[in-house]
Coordinates of C-alpha atoms in Angstrom, one line a residue:
X1 CA 0.3 -0.2 0.0
X2 CA 1.1 3.7 -0.7
X3 CA -0.7 6.8 -0.5
X4 CA 0.1 10.2 -2.7
X5 CA 0.2 13.4 -4.5
X6 CA -2.3 15.3 -2.1
X7 CA -2.8 17.7 -5.0
X8 CA -3.4 16.7 -8.6
X9 CA -4.2 18.8 -10.9
X10 CA -8.0 18.9 -12.7
X11 CA -6.2 16.8 -15.6
X12 CA -5.3 13.9 -14.0
X13 CA -8.6 13.2 -11.9
X14 CA -11.0 12.4 -15.1
X15 CA -8.3 11.0 -16.9
X16 CA -7.5 8.6 -13.6
X17 CA -11.1 8.2 -12.9
X18 CA -11.6 6.7 -16.4
X19 CA -8.7 4.5 -16.1
X20 CA -8.4 3.1 -12.8
X21 CA -9.6 -0.5 -11.8
X22 CA -13.0 -1.1 -9.8
X23 CA -13.0 -0.4 -6.1
X24 CA -11.7 -3.3 -3.3
X25 CA -14.9 -5.4 -2.7
X26 CA -16.5 -4.6 -6.1
X27 CA -17.3 -7.1 -8.9
X28 CA -18.5 -7.2 -12.5
X29 CA -22.1 -7.0 -11.3
X30 CA -21.7 -4.1 -8.7
X31 CA -20.4 -1.9 -11.5
X32 CA -22.8 1.1 -12.7
X33 CA -24.9 0.1 -15.3
X34 CA -24.6 2.1 -19.0
X35 CA -28.1 3.7 -19.3
X36 CA -30.2 2.8 -22.1
X37 CA -29.2 4.8 -25.5
X38 CA -29.8 4.3 -29.3
X39 CA -33.4 4.2 -31.1
X40 CA -34.2 1.1 -29.7
X41 CA -35.0 2.3 -26.3
X42 CA -37.5 5.1 -25.0
X43 CA -36.1 6.3 -22.8
X44 CA -35.1 10.2 -22.4
X45 CA -32.3 11.8 -21.2
X46 CA -33.5 12.3 -17.8
X47 CA -34.5 9.0 -17.1
X48 CA -31.0 7.8 -18.7
X49 CA -29.3 9.9 -16.1
X50 CA -31.5 9.5 -13.1
X51 CA -30.7 5.2 -14.0
X52 CA -26.9 6.2 -14.4
X53 CA -27.4 8.1 -10.3
X54 CA -29.2 5.4 -9.1
X55 CA -26.6 2.9 -9.9
X56 CA -23.5 4.9 -9.0
X57 CA -25.2 5.3 -5.2
X58 CA -26.1 1.3 -5.5
X59 CA -22.4 0.5 -6.3
X60 CA -21.0 3.4 -3.8
X61 CA -23.2 2.0 -1.0
X62 CA -21.7 -2.0 -1.6
X63 CA -18.4 -0.4 -1.4
X64 CA -19.2 1.1 2.4
X65 CA -20.6 -2.5 3.3
X66 CA -18.2 -4.2 5.8
X67 CA -16.9 -7.4 4.2
X68 CA -18.4 -9.5 7.5
X69 CA -19.9 -8.2 10.7
X70 CA -17.5 -6.4 13.0
X71 CA -14.4 -6.1 10.3
X72 CA -12.8 -3.6 8.8
X73 CA -15.0 -1.0 6.4
X74 CA -14.7 -1.3 2.9
X75 CA -14.3 2.7 2.8
X76 CA -13.6 3.9 5.9
X77 CA -13.3 7.5 5.1
X78 CA -16.2 7.6 3.0
X79 CA -17.2 10.4 1.0
X80 CA -16.1 13.1 3.1
X81 CA -12.7 13.5 1.9
X82 CA -11.1 15.0 -1.0
X83 CA -11.1 13.0 -4.0
X84 CA -7.1 12.4 -4.8
X85 CA -5.3 10.5 -7.0
X86 CA -3.9 7.4 -4.9
X87 CA -0.4 5.8 -4.9
X88 CA -2.3 2.0 -3.8
X89 CA -4.6 0.1 -5.7
X90 CA -6.9 -1.9 -3.0
X91 CA -7.0 -5.5 -4.6
X92 CA -10.0 -7.7 -4.3
X93 CA -8.7 -11.6 -2.7
X94 CA -9.9 -13.8 -1.0
X95 CA -9.8 -13.9 3.1
X96 CA -9.1 -17.3 4.3
X97 CA -10.8 -18.9 6.9
X98 CA -8.4 -18.7 9.2
X99 CA -7.9 -14.6 8.4
X100 CA -11.6 -13.8 8.7
X101 CA -11.3 -16.1 12.0
X102 CA -8.3 -13.7 13.2
X103 CA -10.0 -10.4 11.9
X104 CA -13.6 -11.3 14.0
X105 CA -11.8 -12.3 17.0
X106 CA -8.8 -9.7 16.9
X107 CA -10.1 -6.5 15.0
X108 CA -12.5 -4.7 17.9
X109 CA -9.2 -5.3 20.0
X110 CA -6.3 -4.2 17.6
X111 CA -8.0 -2.9 14.8
X112 CA -9.3 0.1 13.7
X113 CA -11.0 2.3 10.8
X114 CA -8.8 5.5 9.3
X115 CA -12.3 7.4 9.0
X116 CA -11.0 10.8 9.9
X117 CA -13.3 11.8 12.2
X118 CA -11.0 11.7 15.9
X119 CA -7.6 12.3 16.8
X120 CA -5.9 8.9 18.4
X121 CA -4.5 8.6 21.6
X122 CA -1.3 7.0 21.0
X123 CA -0.2 6.7 24.3
X124 CA -4.0 4.7 25.2
X125 CA -3.5 2.7 22.0
X126 CA -0.1 1.7 23.1
X127 CA 0.2 1.8 27.0
X128 CA 2.4 4.0 27.2
X129 CA 4.9 2.4 24.0
X130 CA 6.8 4.4 21.9
X131 CA 5.2 4.4 18.6
X132 CA 6.5 3.6 15.1
X133 CA 4.3 3.9 11.9
X134 CA 4.4 1.0 9.3
X135 CA 2.6 1.7 5.8
X136 CA 2.2 -0.7 3.5
X137 CA 2.7 -4.0 5.2
X138 CA 1.5 -6.6 2.8
X139 CA 0.7 -10.0 4.5
X140 CA 2.4 -8.8 7.6
X141 CA 5.2 -11.7 7.8
X142 CA 8.1 -8.9 8.5
X143 CA 5.8 -6.4 10.8
X144 CA 5.0 -9.4 12.9
X145 CA 8.6 -10.4 13.1
X146 CA 9.6 -6.9 14.0
X147 CA 6.9 -6.5 16.9
X148 CA 8.2 -10.1 18.6
X149 CA 11.4 -9.2 18.4
X150 CA 10.6 -5.4 20.0
X151 CA 8.2 -5.7 22.2
X152 CA 9.1 -2.2 23.7
X153 CA 7.9 -0.6 20.5
X154 CA 4.4 -0.1 19.3
X155 CA 3.9 -0.4 15.5
X156 CA 0.9 0.7 13.7
X157 CA 0.6 -1.3 10.3
X158 CA -1.2 0.5 7.7
X159 CA -2.9 -1.1 4.8
X160 CA -6.0 -2.2 3.2
X161 CA -5.7 -5.4 2.1
X162 CA -8.1 -7.6 4.2
X163 CA -6.2 -10.8 3.5
X164 CA -2.9 -9.4 5.1
X165 CA -4.9 -7.5 7.7
X166 CA -6.3 -10.7 8.6
X167 CA -2.7 -12.4 8.5
X168 CA -1.0 -9.7 10.3
X169 CA -3.3 -10.2 13.6
X170 CA -3.3 -13.7 13.4
X171 CA 0.7 -14.1 13.1
X172 CA 0.9 -11.4 15.9
X173 CA -1.5 -13.2 17.8
X174 CA 0.2 -16.1 17.5
X175 CA 3.9 -14.9 18.5
X176 CA 2.1 -13.3 21.9
X177 CA 3.0 -9.8 20.7
X178 CA 0.5 -7.1 22.4
X179 CA 2.2 -4.3 20.4
X180 CA 0.7 -4.3 16.6
X181 CA -2.5 -2.1 15.8
X182 CA -3.6 -2.4 12.6
X183 CA -5.1 0.1 10.3
X184 CA -7.6 0.1 7.4
X185 CA -7.8 3.2 4.9
X186 CA -5.8 6.0 3.4
X187 CA -2.4 6.8 5.3
X188 CA -2.6 10.1 4.0
X189 CA -6.0 10.8 5.9
X190 CA -4.5 9.4 8.8
X191 CA -1.1 11.5 9.3
X192 CA -3.1 14.6 8.2
X193 CA -6.5 14.1 10.9
X194 CA -5.5 11.4 12.9
X195 CA -2.2 11.9 14.9
X196 CA -1.1 14.3 16.8
X197 CA 1.7 16.5 16.6
X198 CA 5.2 14.8 17.2
X199 CA 3.1 11.3 18.3
X200 CA 5.3 9.4 16.3
X201 CA 9.1 7.8 17.1
X202 CA 9.5 6.6 13.7
X203 CA 7.9 6.0 10.2
X204 CA 8.6 2.6 8.0
X205 CA 7.9 2.2 4.1
X206 CA 9.0 -0.9 2.7
X207 CA 8.7 -2.1 -0.6
X208 CA 5.7 0.5 -1.5
X209 CA 4.4 0.4 -5.0
X210 CA 7.1 1.5 -8.2
X211 CA 4.7 2.9 -9.9
X212 CA 7.3 2.0 -12.5
X213 CA 5.3 3.9 -16.1
X214 CA 6.3 7.2 -16.3
X215 CA 2.9 8.3 -16.6
X216 CA 2.3 6.7 -13.2
X217 CA 4.9 8.2 -11.3
X218 CA 2.8 10.9 -9.7
X219 CA 1.2 8.0 -7.5
X220 CA 4.0 7.4 -5.7
X221 CA 4.4 7.6 -1.9
X222 CA 7.1 9.5 -1.4
X223 CA 7.1 12.6 -2.6
X224 CA 7.5 16.3 -1.4
X225 CA 3.8 16.6 -0.1
X226 CA 4.2 13.4 1.6
X227 CA 7.0 14.4 3.2
X228 CA 5.3 17.9 4.5
X229 CA 2.8 16.0 6.5
X230 CA 5.3 13.3 7.9
X231 CA 7.6 15.6 9.4
X232 CA 4.7 17.3 11.8
X233 CA 3.8 13.9 13.5
X234 CA 7.6 12.7 13.8
X235 CA 9.2 13.7 16.6
X236 CA 12.9 15.5 17.0
X237 CA 15.2 12.7 15.7
X238 CA 12.6 10.1 15.0
X239 CA 13.5 7.7 11.6
X240 CA 11.6 7.7 8.8
X241 CA 12.9 4.2 7.0
X242 CA 12.4 3.6 3.5
X243 CA 13.4 0.6 1.5
X244 CA 12.9 -0.6 -2.1
X245 CA 14.5 -2.8 -5.1
X246 CA 13.4 -0.6 -7.6
X247 CA 16.5 1.3 -8.5
X248 CA 14.7 4.5 -10.0
X249 CA 12.1 4.7 -7.2
X250 CA 15.4 4.6 -5.2
X251 CA 17.3 7.4 -6.7
X252 CA 13.7 9.8 -6.3
X253 CA 13.0 9.0 -2.5
X254 CA 17.4 10.0 -2.1
X255 CA 16.5 13.2 -3.8
X256 CA 13.0 14.0 -2.2
X257 CA 14.4 13.2 1.5
X258 CA 17.6 15.1 0.8
X259 CA 15.8 18.1 -1.1
X260 CA 13.6 18.4 2.0
X261 CA 15.1 20.7 4.7
X262 CA 13.1 18.7 8.0
X263 CA 15.3 15.5 7.1
X264 CA 18.6 15.2 7.4
X265 CA 20.4 11.4 6.3
X266 CA 22.2 9.6 8.5
X267 CA 24.2 8.0 6.2
X268 CA 27.5 9.7 6.3
X269 CA 28.1 9.6 2.5
X270 CA 24.7 11.3 1.9
X271 CA 23.7 8.0 0.0
X272 CA 22.2 4.4 0.8
X273 CA 22.4 2.9 4.8
X274 CA 23.4 -0.8 4.8
X275 CA 20.0 -2.7 5.7
X276 CA 19.6 -2.4 9.6
X277 CA 19.9 -5.4 11.3
X278 CA 16.2 -4.9 12.8
X279 CA 14.6 -5.0 8.9
X280 CA 14.0 -8.6 8.3
X281 CA 15.0 -9.7 4.8
X282 CA 10.9 -10.2 3.3
X283 CA 9.7 -13.2 1.0
X284 CA 9.1 -10.4 -1.3
X285 CA 12.8 -8.9 -1.0
X286 CA 14.1 -12.3 -1.2
X287 CA 12.2 -12.6 -4.7
X288 CA 13.6 -9.3 -6.1
X289 CA 16.9 -10.3 -4.9
X290 CA 16.4 -13.7 -6.7
X291 CA 15.8 -11.1 -10.1
X292 CA 18.8 -9.3 -9.6
X293 CA 17.6 -6.2 -7.9
X294 CA 19.6 -4.4 -5.9
X295 CA 17.7 -3.1 -2.4
X296 CA 18.6 -0.2 -1.2
X297 CA 17.7 1.3 2.5
X298 CA 17.3 5.0 3.4
X299 CA 17.0 6.2 7.0
X300 CA 16.7 9.9 7.3
X301 CA 16.1 11.8 10.9
X302 CA 13.4 14.2 11.1
X303 CA 15.4 17.6 12.5

Protein backbone atom coordinates (compact mmCIF):
# COMPACT_ATOMS: atom_id res chain seq x y z
CA UNK A 1 0.00 0.00 0.00
CA UNK A 2 1.11 3.58 -0.51
CA UNK A 3 -0.61 6.87 -0.64
CA UNK A 4 0.41 9.82 -2.72
CA UNK A 5 0.41 13.31 -4.10
CA UNK A 6 -2.13 15.42 -2.29
CA UNK A 7 -2.94 18.01 -4.93
CA UNK A 8 -3.35 16.44 -8.34
CA UNK A 9 -4.20 18.78 -11.16
CA UNK A 10 -7.74 18.86 -12.41
CA UNK A 11 -6.51 17.31 -15.62
CA UNK A 12 -5.32 14.25 -13.72
CA UNK A 13 -8.52 13.36 -11.94
CA UNK A 14 -10.81 12.54 -14.87
CA UNK A 15 -8.12 10.49 -16.58
CA UNK A 16 -7.48 8.44 -13.46
CA UNK A 17 -11.16 8.01 -12.81
CA UNK A 18 -11.56 6.53 -16.24
CA UNK A 19 -8.51 4.30 -16.12
CA UNK A 20 -8.44 2.92 -12.57
CA UNK A 21 -9.87 -0.56 -11.91
CA UNK A 22 -13.04 -1.04 -9.90
CA UNK A 23 -12.65 -0.52 -6.14
CA UNK A 24 -11.84 -3.47 -3.93
CA UNK A 25 -14.88 -5.40 -2.85
CA UNK A 26 -16.76 -4.70 -6.05
CA UNK A 27 -17.60 -7.13 -8.79
CA UNK A 28 -18.63 -6.76 -12.38
CA UNK A 29 -22.21 -7.01 -11.19
CA UNK A 30 -21.65 -4.10 -8.81
CA UNK A 31 -20.36 -1.77 -11.52
CA UNK A 32 -22.58 1.14 -12.53
CA UNK A 33 -24.76 0.07 -15.40
CA UNK A 34 -24.72 2.05 -18.58
CA UNK A 35 -27.93 3.90 -19.26
CA UNK A 36 -29.95 2.64 -22.22
CA UNK A 37 -29.30 4.71 -25.31
CA UNK A 38 -30.03 4.63 -28.99
CA UNK A 39 -33.19 4.46 -31.10
CA UNK A 40 -34.21 1.05 -29.71
CA UNK A 41 -35.25 2.58 -26.36
CA UNK A 42 -37.79 5.18 -25.29
CA UNK A 43 -35.74 6.40 -22.31
CA UNK A 44 -35.42 10.16 -22.11
CA UNK A 45 -32.15 11.91 -21.25
CA UNK A 46 -33.46 12.74 -17.76
CA UNK A 47 -34.47 9.14 -17.14
CA UNK A 48 -31.07 7.90 -18.35
CA UNK A 49 -29.33 10.31 -15.97
CA UNK A 50 -31.51 9.11 -13.10
CA UNK A 51 -30.68 5.48 -13.91
CA UNK A 52 -26.96 6.24 -13.92
CA UNK A 53 -27.18 8.13 -10.61
CA UNK A 54 -29.08 5.26 -8.97
CA UNK A 55 -26.57 2.73 -10.26
CA UNK A 56 -23.58 4.71 -8.96
CA UNK A 57 -25.28 5.14 -5.58
CA UNK A 58 -25.94 1.38 -5.38
CA UNK A 59 -22.26 0.67 -6.17
CA UNK A 60 -21.15 3.22 -3.56
CA UNK A 61 -23.29 1.58 -0.86
CA UNK A 62 -21.83 -1.81 -1.72
CA UNK A 63 -18.31 -0.45 -1.33
CA UNK A 64 -19.21 1.06 2.05
CA UNK A 65 -20.55 -2.19 3.51
CA UNK A 66 -18.14 -4.17 5.71
CA UNK A 67 -16.94 -7.41 4.17
CA UNK A 68 -18.24 -9.13 7.28
CA UNK A 69 -19.74 -7.84 10.58
CA UNK A 70 -17.25 -6.42 13.05
CA UNK A 71 -14.36 -6.30 10.60
CA UNK A 72 -12.58 -3.49 8.75
CA UNK A 73 -14.82 -1.20 6.73
CA UNK A 74 -14.62 -1.31 2.95
CA UNK A 75 -14.38 2.49 2.71
CA UNK A 76 -13.74 3.87 6.20
CA UNK A 77 -13.34 7.54 5.28
CA UNK A 78 -16.37 7.47 2.99
CA UNK A 79 -16.95 10.40 0.70
CA UNK A 80 -16.38 13.21 3.18
CA UNK A 81 -12.75 13.60 2.08
CA UNK A 82 -11.59 15.07 -1.19
CA UNK A 83 -10.90 12.96 -4.23
CA UNK A 84 -7.16 12.44 -4.74
CA UNK A 85 -4.93 10.38 -6.93
CA UNK A 86 -3.80 7.59 -4.61
CA UNK A 87 -0.58 5.64 -4.62
CA UNK A 88 -2.34 2.43 -3.60
CA UNK A 89 -4.85 0.34 -5.52
CA UNK A 90 -6.98 -1.86 -3.28
CA UNK A 91 -7.22 -5.34 -4.73
CA UNK A 92 -9.83 -8.00 -4.18
CA UNK A 93 -8.65 -11.41 -3.08
CA UNK A 94 -10.10 -14.20 -1.01
CA UNK A 95 -9.95 -14.02 2.77
CA UNK A 96 -9.06 -17.44 4.13
CA UNK A 97 -10.94 -19.04 7.00
CA UNK A 98 -8.01 -18.41 9.34
CA UNK A 99 -7.69 -14.76 8.32
CA UNK A 100 -11.41 -14.16 8.77
CA UNK A 101 -11.36 -15.83 12.17
CA UNK A 102 -8.47 -13.59 13.23
CA UNK A 103 -10.28 -10.49 11.99
CA UNK A 104 -13.54 -11.38 13.71
CA UNK A 105 -11.78 -12.19 16.98
CA UNK A 106 -9.02 -9.57 17.08
CA UNK A 107 -10.18 -6.60 15.00
CA UNK A 108 -12.37 -5.17 17.81
CA UNK A 109 -9.30 -5.30 20.08
CA UNK A 110 -6.39 -4.41 17.80
CA UNK A 111 -7.94 -2.93 14.66
CA UNK A 112 -9.13 0.52 13.71
CA UNK A 113 -10.60 2.17 10.64
CA UNK A 114 -9.05 5.36 9.28
CA UNK A 115 -12.17 7.51 9.15
CA UNK A 116 -10.58 10.93 9.67
CA UNK A 117 -13.06 11.79 12.42
CA UNK A 118 -10.84 11.73 15.53
CA UNK A 119 -7.29 12.18 16.76
CA UNK A 120 -5.81 8.95 18.08
CA UNK A 121 -4.41 8.80 21.59
CA UNK A 122 -1.37 6.66 20.83
CA UNK A 123 -0.28 6.50 24.46
CA UNK A 124 -3.60 4.92 25.38
CA UNK A 125 -3.71 2.74 22.26
CA UNK A 126 -0.24 1.29 22.92
CA UNK A 127 -0.12 1.41 26.72
CA UNK A 128 2.55 4.11 26.73
CA UNK A 129 4.98 2.46 24.28
CA UNK A 130 6.88 4.55 21.71
CA UNK A 131 5.10 4.11 18.38
CA UNK A 132 6.40 3.59 14.86
CA UNK A 133 4.07 3.91 11.88
CA UNK A 134 4.45 1.34 9.10
CA UNK A 135 2.71 2.08 5.80
CA UNK A 136 2.01 -0.93 3.61
CA UNK A 137 2.78 -4.27 5.30
CA UNK A 138 1.58 -6.75 2.68
CA UNK A 139 0.82 -10.06 4.37
CA UNK A 140 2.43 -8.89 7.61
CA UNK A 141 5.21 -11.45 8.07
CA UNK A 142 7.99 -8.86 8.47
CA UNK A 143 5.83 -6.65 10.69
CA UNK A 144 4.97 -9.55 12.97
CA UNK A 145 8.64 -10.50 13.24
CA UNK A 146 9.72 -6.93 14.08
CA UNK A 147 6.98 -6.71 16.71
CA UNK A 148 8.11 -9.98 18.30
CA UNK A 149 11.79 -8.96 18.22
CA UNK A 150 11.10 -5.55 19.80
CA UNK A 151 8.15 -5.76 22.20
CA UNK A 152 9.07 -2.38 23.68
CA UNK A 153 8.02 -0.57 20.48
CA UNK A 154 4.45 -0.24 19.28
CA UNK A 155 3.79 -0.68 15.57
CA UNK A 156 0.83 1.07 13.98
CA UNK A 157 0.59 -0.88 10.71
CA UNK A 158 -1.51 0.56 7.87
CA UNK A 159 -2.79 -1.25 4.81
CA UNK A 160 -5.97 -1.72 2.80
CA UNK A 161 -5.57 -5.41 1.94
CA UNK A 162 -8.05 -7.39 4.05
CA UNK A 163 -6.30 -10.78 3.81
CA UNK A 164 -3.05 -9.13 4.93
CA UNK A 165 -4.79 -7.44 7.84
CA UNK A 166 -6.17 -10.77 9.02
CA UNK A 167 -2.86 -12.52 8.48
CA UNK A 168 -0.91 -9.94 10.51
CA UNK A 169 -3.39 -10.10 13.39
CA UNK A 170 -3.17 -13.88 13.40
CA UNK A 171 0.65 -13.90 13.31
CA UNK A 172 0.92 -11.34 16.13
CA UNK A 173 -1.54 -13.28 18.25
CA UNK A 174 0.27 -16.56 17.64
CA UNK A 175 3.58 -14.97 18.68
CA UNK A 176 2.03 -13.45 21.78
CA UNK A 177 2.80 -9.92 20.58
CA UNK A 178 0.53 -7.23 21.99
CA UNK A 179 2.36 -4.25 20.48
CA UNK A 180 0.72 -4.26 17.02
CA UNK A 181 -2.34 -2.28 15.96
CA UNK A 182 -3.70 -2.62 12.42
CA UNK A 183 -5.18 0.44 10.73
CA UNK A 184 -7.40 0.07 7.68
CA UNK A 185 -7.53 2.83 5.09
CA UNK A 186 -5.67 5.77 3.58
CA UNK A 187 -2.45 6.66 5.42
CA UNK A 188 -2.62 10.24 4.14
CA UNK A 189 -5.87 10.78 6.05
CA UNK A 190 -4.29 9.16 9.10
CA UNK A 191 -1.27 11.47 8.96
CA UNK A 192 -3.23 14.59 8.19
CA UNK A 193 -6.18 14.25 10.52
CA UNK A 194 -5.73 11.50 13.10
CA UNK A 195 -2.22 11.90 14.55
CA UNK A 196 -1.14 14.53 17.04
CA UNK A 197 1.98 16.64 16.44
CA UNK A 198 5.24 14.88 17.40
CA UNK A 199 3.41 11.69 18.38
CA UNK A 200 5.43 9.17 16.31
CA UNK A 201 8.88 7.77 16.99
CA UNK A 202 9.46 6.62 13.43
CA UNK A 203 8.04 5.82 10.01
CA UNK A 204 8.68 2.68 7.94
CA UNK A 205 7.85 2.38 4.26
CA UNK A 206 9.13 -0.92 2.90
CA UNK A 207 8.81 -1.80 -0.77
CA UNK A 208 5.98 0.55 -1.74
CA UNK A 209 4.51 0.19 -5.20
CA UNK A 210 7.14 1.69 -7.55
CA UNK A 211 4.60 2.65 -10.21
CA UNK A 212 7.28 2.13 -12.87
CA UNK A 213 5.49 3.73 -15.82
CA UNK A 214 6.36 7.41 -16.23
CA UNK A 215 2.72 8.48 -16.40
CA UNK A 216 2.16 6.86 -12.98
CA UNK A 217 5.10 8.45 -11.15
CA UNK A 218 2.66 10.97 -9.65
CA UNK A 219 1.23 8.03 -7.68
CA UNK A 220 4.45 7.23 -5.85
CA UNK A 221 4.26 7.64 -2.09
CA UNK A 222 7.56 9.40 -1.36
CA UNK A 223 6.90 12.90 -2.65
CA UNK A 224 7.58 16.35 -1.13
CA UNK A 225 3.89 16.81 -0.25
CA UNK A 226 3.85 13.51 1.60
CA UNK A 227 6.95 14.44 3.61
CA UNK A 228 5.28 17.75 4.49
CA UNK A 229 2.56 15.69 6.19
CA UNK A 230 5.00 13.31 7.85
CA UNK A 231 7.38 15.85 9.43
CA UNK A 232 4.96 17.45 11.92
CA UNK A 233 3.79 14.14 13.43
CA UNK A 234 7.33 12.81 13.99
CA UNK A 235 9.29 13.55 17.13
CA UNK A 236 12.66 15.29 16.64
CA UNK A 237 15.24 12.64 15.81
CA UNK A 238 12.63 10.11 14.66
CA UNK A 239 13.78 8.00 11.73
CA UNK A 240 12.08 7.68 8.37
CA UNK A 241 13.17 4.31 7.00
CA UNK A 242 12.40 3.47 3.37
CA UNK A 243 13.41 0.41 1.38
CA UNK A 244 12.91 -0.47 -2.28
CA UNK A 245 14.32 -2.83 -4.86
CA UNK A 246 13.37 -0.52 -7.76
CA UNK A 247 16.49 1.52 -8.50
CA UNK A 248 14.76 4.51 -10.20
CA UNK A 249 12.42 4.83 -7.24
CA UNK A 250 15.35 4.58 -4.81
CA UNK A 251 16.99 7.48 -6.66
CA UNK A 252 13.78 9.51 -6.41
CA UNK A 253 13.45 8.72 -2.68
CA UNK A 254 17.03 9.83 -2.05
CA UNK A 255 16.56 13.03 -4.03
CA UNK A 256 13.25 13.97 -2.39
CA UNK A 257 14.35 13.17 1.16
CA UNK A 258 17.69 14.96 0.73
CA UNK A 259 15.98 18.09 -0.57
CA UNK A 260 13.46 18.30 2.27
CA UNK A 261 14.54 20.77 5.00
CA UNK A 262 13.00 18.71 7.84
CA UNK A 263 15.05 15.57 7.21
CA UNK A 264 18.75 14.71 7.37
CA UNK A 265 20.45 11.65 5.95
CA UNK A 266 21.98 9.41 8.61
CA UNK A 267 24.39 7.89 6.08
CA UNK A 268 27.76 9.62 6.42
CA UNK A 269 28.29 9.75 2.67
CA UNK A 270 24.82 11.18 1.98
CA UNK A 271 23.73 8.07 0.12
CA UNK A 272 22.05 4.78 0.90
CA UNK A 273 22.37 2.98 4.23
CA UNK A 274 23.13 -0.68 4.92
CA UNK A 275 20.07 -2.77 5.74
CA UNK A 276 19.63 -2.48 9.52
CA UNK A 277 19.48 -5.75 11.42
CA UNK A 278 15.97 -5.05 12.68
CA UNK A 279 14.47 -5.07 9.17
CA UNK A 280 13.79 -8.70 8.26
CA UNK A 281 14.56 -10.06 4.84
CA UNK A 282 11.07 -10.42 3.39
CA UNK A 283 9.79 -12.95 0.89
CA UNK A 284 9.07 -10.11 -1.53
CA UNK A 285 12.61 -8.82 -1.10
CA UNK A 286 14.02 -12.30 -1.70
CA UNK A 287 12.10 -12.53 -4.95
CA UNK A 288 13.60 -9.22 -6.05
CA UNK A 289 17.10 -10.35 -5.15
CA UNK A 290 16.57 -13.56 -7.14
CA UNK A 291 15.79 -11.37 -10.15
CA UNK A 292 19.03 -9.43 -9.70
CA UNK A 293 17.43 -6.36 -8.12
CA UNK A 294 19.51 -4.25 -5.75
CA UNK A 295 17.73 -3.40 -2.49
CA UNK A 296 18.29 0.12 -1.18
CA UNK A 297 17.64 1.30 2.39
CA UNK A 298 17.32 4.98 3.25
CA UNK A 299 17.35 6.25 6.84
CA UNK A 300 16.64 9.93 7.42
CA UNK A 301 16.21 11.66 10.77
CA UNK A 302 13.57 14.31 11.39
CA UNK A 303 15.35 17.56 12.34
